[in-house]
Amino acid sequence: MTSVLYRVPRMSYPMAVSAEGLYIRDDSGKHYLDMSGGAAVSALGHAHPDVLEAIRSQLSALDFAHTSFFTNRPQEQLANRLAQRFGDPGSRVYFTSGGSEANETALKLCWQFWAARGQAEKKVIVSREHSYHGNTFGALSVSGNAARRKASAAPLLDWPRISPCYALRGKGTEECAEDYVQRITAELESAINQVGAERVAAFICEPIVGASLGAVAAEPGYLKRIREICDRYDVLWIADEVMCGSGRTGPYFAFEREGARPDIVTLAKGIGAGYLPLAATILSGRVAQIFDGTAFVHGHTYIGHPVTCAAGVAVQDVIDRDNLLERTTNIGAEFGAMLHERFGTHRNVYDIRGRGLFWAIEFAAERERGEGFRDRPGLPQEMLESALKAGLIVYPGSIQVDGACVPHLLLAPPMIVENSHMQECVDKLRQLVDDVFGA
Ligand code: PLP
């Protein structure tokens, strides 16, 4: 008997007891190759000696000092590092414990920013379908993940949501990429006009959609256009990089490649790499400036925790010292090539996509038309259980298309992944795909 309320009560969870590098071991001695870093979390693998040492040493020096009374060195150092990476003069950083809190913080920042500018009626947050920004009330309210919204049974706010940038299923066959981008970004403009720009506070999106769609990057030009529309209508742009940021796709921020900088960016998962619960909300100089004259009214007990921030600093040190951003780009390309080679022609594989070490395989009942599975709504859970059986950790998800289940598998291995891990992964994945979809 257990007293734990599990995520899936009927599932029998293995008992994890230790971990090192890319492997987690359970109490029976079985090893699991962690090729998704849990949910794109363990960016440096498990038990990295530098991070462990930084945590131990900070814990002995200063375990906790409430931020109502003190700042602390790790918080100051990490904020400087992230502000430097963001590269906007005057930007500031607010540390929380997870992605939902980071996005909740971003929403509050937007509302208080507009209130301080005398535009307190700007409250509406526009977001996108098939997005996930967290499980707290505000973050789930702006999430377009239909399954999670429904299952929460929460009385969520229903603000406008526009289409995601998902050319695979959204672009017309006759439409060119530029026209597609023009059409779906026009949805943002229409949503703002419908509500009235004087009531719209912000637009939030994931530059590369994570768990909700499976590593779907915005088309070239999309984020630039979003930036222009937000500027035209005096709307702030929040980039949720909780999953796709912290170097996961090569550059530290996923938006960097697109030549458009958000007003606020949120990070979690990879920033603390799973060692301790850490998240960050980074404000551009323009947004931060408002809070020079007026307090940002927010706060949680554990914000800016010295030990979690020390873990974050150590993660940044390892990334920089070992050139892991460059490594992510290079080895990620090799991993992508392997996935294409092994699964590119499988009859149930509809798409293989990714950037850096952020990849996904999308499945379909048959590859030509990309139709989903009508009678198998439980496919993501089947894939998860089959992977665990094979000693592999991958992150499955799905969406509904025309009433059918379209499943995907997300792969987000640590930046220290080696060729041998990738080989083992594709072998085990082949087994999983054959088990679930038939050989
Ligand atoms: N935003 C994105 C893009 C996420 O993927 C997640 C979690 O998966 C969250 C926010 C919420 O983060 P957390 O689970 O740490 O609260």
CSV table of C-alpha atoms and ligand atoms in Angstrom, one decimal:
chain,number,residue,atom,x,y,z
A,1,MET,CA,0.0,0.0,0.0
A,2,THR,CA,1.2,3.5,-0.8
A,3,SER,CA,0.1,6.8,0.7
A,4,VAL,CA,1.3,8.7,-2.4
A,5,LEU,CA,-1.2,10.2,-4.7
A,6,TYR,CA,0.4,9.2,-8.0
A,7,ARG,CA,0.1,11.0,-11.4
A,8,VAL,CA,-1.5,7.9,-12.9
A,9,PRO,CA,-3.0,5.9,-9.9
A,10,ARG,CA,-3.3,2.6,-11.7
A,11,MET,CA,0.3,2.6,-12.9
A,12,SER,CA,3.0,0.6,-11.1
A,13,TYR,CA,6.0,3.0,-10.8
A,14,PRO,CA,9.5,1.6,-10.5
A,15,MET,CA,11.3,2.8,-7.4
A,16,ALA,CA,14.2,5.0,-8.5
A,17,VAL,CA,17.1,4.7,-6.1
A,18,SER,CA,20.2,6.2,-7.8
A,19,ALA,CA,21.4,7.9,-10.9
A,20,GLU,CA,24.6,8.7,-12.7
A,21,GLY,CA,25.2,10.3,-16.1
A,22,LEU,CA,22.4,9.2,-18.4
A,23,TYR,CA,21.2,6.3,-16.3
A,24,ILE,CA,18.6,6.0,-13.5
A,25,ARG,CA,18.6,2.7,-11.5
A,26,ASP,CA,15.6,1.2,-9.7
A,27,ASP,CA,15.6,-0.9,-6.6
A,28,SER,CA,15.7,-4.1,-8.6
A,29,GLY,CA,19.0,-3.0,-10.2
A,30,LYS,CA,17.4,-2.3,-13.6
A,31,HIS,CA,18.9,0.7,-15.5
A,32,TYR,CA,16.9,3.2,-17.6
A,33,LEU,CA,18.6,5.3,-20.3
A,34,ASP,CA,17.2,8.8,-19.7
A,35,MET,CA,16.8,10.2,-23.2
A,36,SER,CA,14.3,12.9,-22.3
A,37,GLY,CA,16.0,14.2,-19.2
A,38,GLY,CA,12.6,13.4,-17.5
A,39,ALA,CA,10.7,16.2,-19.2
A,40,ALA,CA,13.7,18.1,-20.8
A,41,VAL,CA,15.1,18.7,-17.3
A,42,SER,CA,18.4,16.9,-16.7
A,43,ALA,CA,20.5,18.9,-19.1
A,44,LEU,CA,23.8,17.7,-17.6
A,45,GLY,CA,22.7,14.2,-16.9
A,46,HIS,CA,22.6,12.9,-13.3
A,47,ALA,CA,25.1,13.4,-10.5
A,48,HIS,CA,27.4,15.8,-12.3
A,49,PRO,CA,30.3,16.3,-9.8
A,50,ASP,CA,30.6,20.1,-10.3
A,51,VAL,CA,26.9,20.7,-9.5
A,52,LEU,CA,26.9,18.4,-6.5
A,53,GLU,CA,30.0,20.1,-5.1
A,54,ALA,CA,28.5,23.6,-5.6
A,55,ILE,CA,25.3,22.5,-3.8
A,56,ARG,CA,27.2,20.9,-0.9
A,57,SER,CA,29.5,23.9,-0.5
A,58,GLN,CA,26.6,26.5,-0.6
A,59,LEU,CA,24.6,24.4,1.9
A,60,SER,CA,27.4,24.5,4.4
A,61,ALA,CA,27.9,28.2,4.0
A,62,LEU,CA,24.3,29.5,3.9
A,63,ASP,CA,21.3,27.2,3.7
A,64,PHE,CA,18.6,29.9,3.6
A,65,ALA,CA,18.0,33.6,4.2
A,66,HIS,CA,14.6,34.9,3.4
A,67,THR,CA,14.6,37.4,0.5
A,68,SER,CA,12.4,39.9,2.5
A,69,PHE,CA,15.5,40.5,4.6
A,70,PHE,CA,18.6,39.5,2.5
A,71,THR,CA,19.9,39.0,-1.0
A,72,ASN,CA,22.6,36.3,-1.4
A,73,ARG,CA,25.6,35.8,-3.6
A,74,PRO,CA,24.4,32.9,-5.7
A,75,GLN,CA,21.2,34.8,-6.6
A,76,GLU,CA,23.2,37.9,-7.6
A,77,GLN,CA,25.7,35.8,-9.6
A,78,LEU,CA,23.0,33.8,-11.4
A,79,ALA,CA,21.0,36.9,-12.2
A,80,ASN,CA,24.1,38.6,-13.7
A,81,ARG,CA,24.8,35.5,-15.8
A,82,LEU,CA,21.3,35.3,-17.2
A,83,ALA,CA,21.0,39.0,-17.8
A,84,GLN,CA,24.3,38.9,-19.7
A,85,ARG,CA,22.9,36.0,-21.8
A,86,PHE,CA,19.7,37.9,-22.5
A,87,GLY,CA,21.8,40.8,-23.6
A,88,ASP,CA,19.4,43.7,-23.0
A,89,PRO,CA,20.9,46.6,-20.9
A,90,GLY,CA,19.1,47.0,-17.6
A,91,SER,CA,17.3,43.6,-17.7
A,92,ARG,CA,16.5,41.9,-14.4
A,93,VAL,CA,15.8,38.4,-13.2
A,94,TYR,CA,13.3,37.0,-10.7
A,95,PHE,CA,13.9,33.4,-9.4
A,96,THR,CA,11.1,31.0,-8.5
A,97,SER,CA,10.9,27.2,-8.1
A,98,GLY,CA,9.3,25.9,-11.3
A,99,GLY,CA,7.9,26.8,-14.8
A,100,SER,CA,4.3,27.5,-13.6
A,101,GLU,CA,5.5,30.0,-11.0
A,102,ALA,CA,7.8,31.6,-13.6
A,103,ASN,CA,4.9,32.1,-15.9
A,104,GLU,CA,2.6,33.3,-13.1
A,105,THR,CA,5.3,35.8,-12.3
A,106,ALA,CA,5.4,36.9,-15.9
A,107,LEU,CA,1.7,37.5,-16.0
A,108,LYS,CA,1.8,39.6,-12.8
A,109,LEU,CA,4.8,41.6,-14.2
A,110,CYS,CA,2.7,42.5,-17.2
A,111,TRP,CA,-0.3,43.6,-15.2
A,112,GLN,CA,1.7,45.6,-12.8
A,113,PHE,CA,3.8,47.1,-15.7
A,114,TRP,CA,0.6,48.4,-17.3
A,115,ALA,CA,-0.9,49.6,-14.0
A,116,ALA,CA,2.3,51.5,-13.2
A,117,ARG,CA,1.9,53.2,-16.7
A,118,GLY,CA,-1.6,54.2,-15.9
A,119,GLN,CA,-3.2,51.6,-18.1
A,120,ALA,CA,-4.6,49.2,-15.5
A,121,GLU,CA,-7.4,48.1,-17.8
A,122,LYS,CA,-4.8,46.2,-19.9
A,123,LYS,CA,-5.5,42.7,-18.4
A,124,VAL,CA,-6.2,40.2,-21.3
A,125,ILE,CA,-3.4,37.7,-22.2
A,126,VAL,CA,-3.7,36.3,-25.7
A,127,SER,CA,-2.1,32.8,-26.1
A,128,ARG,CA,-2.1,29.9,-28.5
A,129,GLU,CA,-3.9,26.6,-28.9
A,130,HIS,CA,-1.8,23.5,-28.1
A,131,SER,CA,0.4,25.3,-25.6
A,132,TYR,CA,1.2,24.5,-22.0
A,133,HIS,CA,2.4,27.2,-19.6
A,134,GLY,CA,1.8,25.5,-16.3
A,135,ASN,CA,-0.7,24.1,-13.9
A,136,THR,CA,-1.4,27.0,-11.6
A,137,PHE,CA,-4.6,29.0,-12.2
A,138,GLY,CA,-3.1,31.8,-14.3
A,139,ALA,CA,-0.6,29.7,-16.2
A,140,LEU,CA,-3.3,27.0,-17.0
A,141,SER,CA,-5.8,29.8,-18.0
A,142,VAL,CA,-3.4,30.9,-20.7
A,143,SER,CA,-2.5,27.4,-21.8
A,144,GLY,CA,-4.2,26.0,-24.9
A,145,ASN,CA,-3.6,22.3,-24.0
A,146,ALA,CA,-7.2,21.1,-24.3
A,147,ALA,CA,-6.7,17.9,-22.4
A,148,ARG,CA,-5.0,19.4,-19.4
A,149,ARG,CA,-7.5,22.3,-19.3
A,150,LYS,CA,-10.5,19.9,-19.3
A,151,ALA,CA,-9.0,17.4,-16.8
A,152,SER,CA,-8.2,20.2,-14.3
A,153,ALA,CA,-11.9,20.9,-13.8
A,154,ALA,CA,-10.8,24.4,-12.8
A,155,PRO,CA,-13.0,27.5,-13.6
A,156,LEU,CA,-10.3,28.8,-15.9
A,157,LEU,CA,-10.3,32.2,-17.5
A,158,ASP,CA,-11.1,32.0,-21.2
A,159,TRP,CA,-9.1,34.6,-23.0
A,160,PRO,CA,-8.5,34.5,-26.8
A,161,ARG,CA,-6.3,31.8,-28.2
A,162,ILE,CA,-4.9,31.8,-31.7
A,163,SER,CA,-3.5,28.9,-33.8
A,164,PRO,CA,0.0,27.6,-33.1
A,165,CYS,CA,2.7,27.9,-35.8
A,166,TYR,CA,2.4,24.3,-36.9
A,167,ALA,CA,3.0,24.2,-40.6
A,168,LEU,CA,2.8,20.4,-40.8
A,169,ARG,CA,-0.9,20.4,-40.1
A,170,GLY,CA,-1.8,24.1,-40.5
A,171,LYS,CA,-0.3,25.2,-43.8
A,172,GLY,CA,-2.5,24.8,-46.9
A,173,THR,CA,-1.1,22.6,-49.6
A,174,GLU,CA,-1.1,25.6,-52.1
A,175,GLU,CA,0.1,28.1,-49.5
A,176,CYS,CA,3.8,29.2,-49.4
A,177,ALA,CA,5.6,29.5,-46.0
A,178,GLU,CA,5.5,33.3,-46.1
A,179,ASP,CA,1.7,33.4,-46.7
A,180,TYR,CA,1.2,30.9,-43.9
A,181,VAL,CA,3.1,33.0,-41.5
A,182,GLN,CA,1.2,36.1,-42.6
A,183,ARG,CA,-2.1,34.3,-42.2
A,184,ILE,CA,-1.5,33.0,-38.7
A,185,THR,CA,0.2,36.1,-37.3
A,186,ALA,CA,-2.8,38.1,-38.6
A,187,GLU,CA,-4.8,36.0,-36.1
A,188,LEU,CA,-2.9,37.8,-33.3
A,189,GLU,CA,-3.8,41.2,-34.8
A,190,SER,CA,-7.5,40.2,-35.1
A,191,ALA,CA,-7.6,38.9,-31.5
A,192,ILE,CA,-6.1,42.2,-30.2
A,193,ASN,CA,-8.5,44.3,-32.3
A,194,GLN,CA,-11.5,42.2,-31.2
A,195,VAL,CA,-10.7,42.7,-27.5
A,196,GLY,CA,-9.4,46.2,-28.0
A,197,ALA,CA,-5.7,46.9,-27.7
A,198,GLU,CA,-6.4,49.1,-24.6
A,199,ARG,CA,-7.5,45.9,-22.8
A,200,VAL,CA,-4.7,43.5,-24.0
A,201,ALA,CA,-1.7,43.2,-21.7
A,202,ALA,CA,0.4,40.5,-23.4
A,203,PHE,CA,0.8,37.6,-25.8
A,204,ILE,CA,2.5,34.4,-24.6
A,205,CYS,CA,3.9,31.6,-26.7
A,206,GLU,CA,6.6,28.9,-26.7
A,207,PRO,CA,9.1,29.7,-29.5
A,208,ILE,CA,9.4,26.0,-29.9
A,209,VAL,CA,6.4,24.1,-28.6
A,210,GLY,CA,7.4,21.4,-26.2
A,211,ALA,CA,5.1,18.7,-24.6
A,212,SER,CA,1.9,19.9,-26.2
A,213,LEU,CA,2.9,19.4,-29.8
A,214,GLY,CA,6.4,17.8,-29.7
A,215,ALA,CA,9.3,20.1,-30.6
A,216,VAL,CA,7.5,22.3,-33.1
A,217,ALA,CA,9.6,25.3,-34.0
A,218,ALA,CA,8.0,28.5,-35.3
A,219,GLU,CA,8.5,29.1,-39.0
A,220,PRO,CA,11.1,31.6,-40.1
A,221,GLY,CA,9.8,35.1,-39.8
A,222,TYR,CA,7.0,34.2,-37.4
A,223,LEU,CA,8.5,35.6,-34.2
A,224,LYS,CA,9.7,38.7,-35.9
A,225,ARG,CA,6.1,39.4,-37.1
A,226,ILE,CA,4.8,38.7,-33.6
A,227,ARG,CA,7.3,41.3,-32.2
A,228,GLU,CA,6.1,43.9,-34.8
A,229,ILE,CA,2.4,43.3,-34.0
A,230,CYS,CA,3.0,43.5,-30.2
A,231,ASP,CA,5.0,46.7,-30.7
A,232,ARG,CA,2.3,48.2,-32.9
A,233,TYR,CA,-0.5,47.6,-30.4
A,234,ASP,CA,1.5,48.2,-27.2
A,235,VAL,CA,1.2,44.6,-26.1
A,236,LEU,CA,4.0,42.8,-24.2
A,237,TRP,CA,5.4,39.5,-25.6
A,238,ILE,CA,6.3,36.7,-23.1
A,239,ALA,CA,8.4,33.9,-24.5
A,240,ASP,CA,7.9,30.7,-22.5
A,241,GLU,CA,11.3,28.9,-22.8
A,242,VAL,CA,10.7,26.7,-19.8
A,243,MET,CA,11.3,23.7,-22.0
A,244,CYS,CA,13.0,24.9,-25.1
A,245,GLY,CA,15.4,27.4,-23.4
A,246,SER,CA,18.5,27.1,-21.3
A,247,GLY,CA,20.5,25.8,-24.4
A,248,ARG,CA,18.3,22.9,-25.2
A,249,THR,CA,18.2,23.7,-28.9
A,250,GLY,CA,21.8,25.1,-29.2
A,251,PRO,CA,21.6,28.8,-28.6
A,252,TYR,CA,20.9,29.6,-24.9
A,253,PHE,CA,17.5,31.0,-25.9
A,254,ALA,CA,15.4,29.5,-28.6
A,255,PHE,CA,14.2,32.9,-29.8
A,256,GLU,CA,17.8,34.0,-30.6
A,257,ARG,CA,17.8,32.4,-34.1
A,258,GLU,CA,14.8,34.4,-35.0
A,259,GLY,CA,16.1,37.9,-34.6
A,260,ALA,CA,13.3,39.0,-32.3
A,261,ARG,CA,13.7,39.6,-28.6
A,262,PRO,CA,10.7,39.2,-26.2
A,263,ASP,CA,9.9,41.6,-23.3
A,264,ILE,CA,9.9,38.7,-20.8
A,265,VAL,CA,11.3,35.2,-21.1
A,266,THR,CA,10.7,32.4,-18.6
A,267,LEU,CA,13.1,29.5,-18.0
A,268,ALA,CA,12.9,26.4,-15.7
A,269,LYS,CA,13.8,22.8,-16.3
A,270,GLY,CA,17.3,23.1,-17.9
A,271,ILE,CA,18.3,26.1,-15.8
A,272,GLY,CA,18.8,24.0,-12.7
A,273,ALA,CA,19.1,20.8,-14.7
A,274,GLY,CA,17.0,18.9,-12.2
A,275,TYR,CA,19.4,19.2,-9.3
A,276,LEU,CA,17.1,21.6,-7.4
A,277,PRO,CA,13.8,23.3,-8.2
A,278,LEU,CA,14.8,26.5,-10.0
A,279,ALA,CA,13.1,28.8,-12.5
A,280,ALA,CA,13.6,32.3,-13.7
A,281,THR,CA,11.6,35.2,-15.2
A,282,ILE,CA,13.8,37.6,-17.2
A,283,LEU,CA,12.6,41.1,-17.8
A,284,SER,CA,13.9,43.3,-20.6
A,285,GLY,CA,15.4,46.7,-19.6
A,286,ARG,CA,12.2,48.5,-20.7
A,287,VAL,CA,10.0,46.3,-18.4
A,288,ALA,CA,12.5,46.3,-15.5
A,289,GLN,CA,12.8,50.1,-15.6
A,290,ILE,CA,9.2,50.5,-14.4
A,291,PHE,CA,10.0,48.6,-11.2
A,292,ASP,CA,12.8,51.1,-10.3
A,293,GLY,CA,10.2,53.5,-9.1
A,294,THR,CA,7.5,51.1,-7.9
A,295,ALA,CA,7.7,47.7,-6.1
A,296,PHE,CA,6.9,44.5,-7.9
A,297,VAL,CA,4.3,43.1,-5.6
A,298,HIS,CA,4.6,39.3,-5.7
A,299,GLY,CA,6.8,36.8,-3.8
A,300,HIS,CA,7.0,33.2,-2.6
A,301,THR,CA,8.9,31.9,0.4
A,302,TYR,CA,11.6,30.2,-1.7
A,303,ILE,CA,12.3,32.9,-4.3
A,304,GLY,CA,16.0,33.4,-4.9
A,305,HIS,CA,17.0,30.4,-2.7
A,306,PRO,CA,20.8,30.5,-2.2
A,307,VAL,CA,21.3,26.7,-2.7
A,308,THR,CA,19.1,26.4,-5.8
A,309,CYS,CA,20.7,29.5,-7.3
A,310,ALA,CA,24.2,28.0,-6.5
A,311,ALA,CA,23.1,24.9,-8.5
A,312,GLY,CA,22.1,27.2,-11.3
A,313,VAL,CA,25.4,29.0,-11.3
A,314,ALA,CA,27.3,25.7,-11.4
A,315,VAL,CA,25.1,24.6,-14.4
A,316,GLN,CA,26.0,27.8,-16.2
A,317,ASP,CA,29.7,27.3,-15.4
A,318,VAL,CA,29.7,23.7,-16.8
A,319,ILE,CA,27.8,24.8,-20.0
A,320,ASP,CA,30.3,27.6,-20.7
A,321,ARG,CA,33.5,25.7,-19.6
A,322,ASP,CA,32.6,22.6,-21.7
A,323,ASN,CA,31.2,24.5,-24.7
A,324,LEU,CA,28.0,22.6,-24.3
A,325,LEU,CA,25.9,25.0,-26.4
A,326,GLU,CA,28.1,24.3,-29.4
A,327,ARG,CA,28.1,20.6,-28.6
A,328,THR,CA,24.3,20.6,-28.4
A,329,THR,CA,24.1,21.9,-31.9
A,330,ASN,CA,26.6,19.5,-33.3
A,331,ILE,CA,25.7,16.3,-31.6
A,332,GLY,CA,22.0,17.2,-31.9
A,333,ALA,CA,22.4,17.2,-35.7
A,334,GLU,CA,23.9,13.7,-35.5
A,335,PHE,CA,21.1,12.5,-33.3
A,336,GLY,CA,18.5,13.9,-35.8
A,337,ALA,CA,20.2,12.1,-38.7
A,338,MET,CA,20.1,8.8,-36.7
A,339,LEU,CA,16.4,9.3,-36.1
A,340,HIS,CA,15.7,10.0,-39.7
A,341,GLU,CA,17.7,7.0,-40.8
A,342,ARG,CA,16.1,4.5,-38.4
A,343,PHE,CA,12.5,5.8,-38.5
A,344,GLY,CA,12.2,7.9,-41.6
A,345,THR,CA,10.4,5.3,-43.6
A,346,HIS,CA,8.3,3.6,-40.9
A,347,ARG,CA,4.7,3.3,-42.0
A,348,ASN,CA,3.4,5.0,-38.8
A,349,VAL,CA,5.9,7.8,-38.7
A,350,TYR,CA,4.4,11.0,-40.0
A,351,ASP,CA,7.2,13.5,-39.0
A,352,ILE,CA,10.6,13.7,-37.4
A,353,ARG,CA,11.6,17.2,-36.4
A,354,GLY,CA,13.9,19.0,-34.0
A,355,ARG,CA,16.8,21.3,-33.3
A,356,GLY,CA,19.8,20.8,-31.0
A,357,LEU,CA,18.9,18.2,-28.5
A,358,PHE,CA,15.2,18.7,-28.7
A,359,TRP,CA,13.5,16.2,-31.1
A,360,ALA,CA,10.2,14.6,-31.6
A,361,ILE,CA,8.7,11.8,-33.7
A,362,GLU,CA,5.0,12.3,-34.6
A,363,PHE,CA,3.0,9.1,-35.5
A,364,ALA,CA,0.0,8.6,-37.7
A,365,ALA,CA,-2.2,5.6,-38.6
A,366,GLU,CA,-0.7,5.8,-42.0
A,367,ARG,CA,2.1,8.1,-43.2
A,368,GLU,CA,0.5,9.5,-46.4
A,369,ARG,CA,-2.4,11.4,-45.0
A,370,GLY,CA,-1.2,11.7,-41.4
A,371,GLU,CA,-4.5,10.7,-39.9
A,372,GLY,CA,-4.6,9.9,-36.2
A,373,PHE,CA,-5.6,6.7,-34.4
A,374,ARG,CA,-9.4,6.6,-33.9
A,375,ASP,CA,-9.6,3.8,-31.4
A,376,ARG,CA,-6.4,4.2,-29.4
A,377,PRO,CA,-6.7,7.3,-27.1
A,378,GLY,CA,-4.3,5.7,-24.6
A,379,LEU,CA,-1.3,5.6,-27.0
A,380,PRO,CA,0.9,8.0,-25.1
A,381,GLN,CA,0.6,6.0,-21.9
A,382,GLU,CA,1.2,2.8,-23.9
A,383,MET,CA,4.4,4.3,-25.3
A,384,LEU,CA,5.5,5.4,-21.8
A,385,GLU,CA,5.0,1.9,-20.3
A,386,SER,CA,6.6,0.2,-23.2
A,387,ALA,CA,9.6,2.5,-23.0
A,388,LEU,CA,10.1,1.8,-19.3
A,389,LYS,CA,9.8,-1.9,-19.9
A,390,ALA,CA,12.7,-1.6,-22.4
A,391,GLY,CA,14.7,0.5,-20.0
A,392,LEU,CA,14.3,3.8,-21.8
A,393,ILE,CA,12.9,7.1,-20.7
A,394,VAL,CA,11.2,9.2,-23.4
A,395,TYR,CA,8.4,11.8,-23.1
A,396,PRO,CA,5.2,10.9,-24.9
A,397,GLY,CA,2.2,13.3,-25.6
A,398,SER,CA,-0.6,13.6,-28.1
A,399,ILE,CA,-3.2,16.0,-29.6
A,400,GLN,CA,-6.6,15.3,-31.0
A,401,VAL,CA,-7.0,15.9,-34.7
A,402,ASP,CA,-10.5,15.4,-36.2
A,403,GLY,CA,-11.4,13.3,-33.2
A,404,ALA,CA,-8.4,10.9,-33.5
A,405,CYS,CA,-5.3,10.6,-31.3
A,406,VAL,CA,-2.1,12.0,-32.9
A,407,PRO,CA,0.7,10.8,-30.6
A,408,HIS,CA,4.3,12.0,-30.5
A,409,LEU,CA,7.5,11.1,-28.6
A,410,LEU,CA,9.7,13.9,-27.3
A,411,LEU,CA,13.4,13.3,-26.9
A,412,ALA,CA,15.5,15.7,-25.0
A,413,PRO,CA,18.8,14.0,-23.9
A,414,PRO,CA,21.4,15.7,-21.7
A,415,MET,CA,24.0,17.9,-23.4
A,416,ILE,CA,26.6,15.3,-22.3
A,417,VAL,CA,25.0,12.6,-24.4
A,418,GLU,CA,27.5,10.4,-26.3
A,419,ASN,CA,27.1,8.5,-29.6
A,420,SER,CA,26.8,5.2,-27.7
A,421,HIS,CA,23.7,6.5,-25.8
A,422,MET,CA,22.2,7.6,-29.1
A,423,GLN,CA,22.8,4.2,-30.6
A,424,GLU,CA,21.2,2.4,-27.6
A,425,CYS,CA,18.3,4.9,-27.7
A,426,VAL,CA,17.4,4.2,-31.4
A,427,ASP,CA,17.7,0.4,-30.8
A,428,LYS,CA,15.3,0.6,-27.8
A,429,LEU,CA,13.0,3.0,-29.6
A,430,ARG,CA,12.8,0.6,-32.6
A,431,GLN,CA,11.6,-2.0,-30.1
A,432,LEU,CA,9.1,0.4,-28.6
A,433,VAL,CA,7.7,1.4,-32.0
A,434,ASP,CA,7.4,-2.2,-33.1
A,435,ASP,CA,5.7,-3.2,-29.8
A,436,VAL,CA,3.2,-0.3,-29.9
A,437,PHE,CA,2.5,0.0,-33.6
A,438,GLY,CA,3.4,-3.5,-34.9
A,439,ALA,CA,6.7,-4.6,-36.6
B,1,PLP,N1,5.9,25.9,-19.6
B,1,PLP,C1,6.3,24.9,-20.4
B,1,PLP,C2,6.6,25.2,-21.8
B,1,PLP,C3,6.4,23.6,-19.9
B,1,PLP,O1,6.8,22.6,-20.7
B,1,PLP,C4,6.1,23.4,-18.5
B,1,PLP,C5,6.2,22.1,-17.9
B,1,PLP,O2,6.2,21.1,-18.6
B,1,PLP,C6,5.7,24.5,-17.7
B,1,PLP,C7,5.6,25.8,-18.3
B,1,PLP,C8,5.3,24.3,-16.3
B,1,PLP,O3,6.5,24.1,-15.6
B,1,PLP,P1,6.4,23.3,-14.2
B,1,PLP,O4,5.9,21.9,-14.4
B,1,PLP,O5,7.9,23.4,-13.7
B,1,PLP,O6,5.5,24.1,-13.3
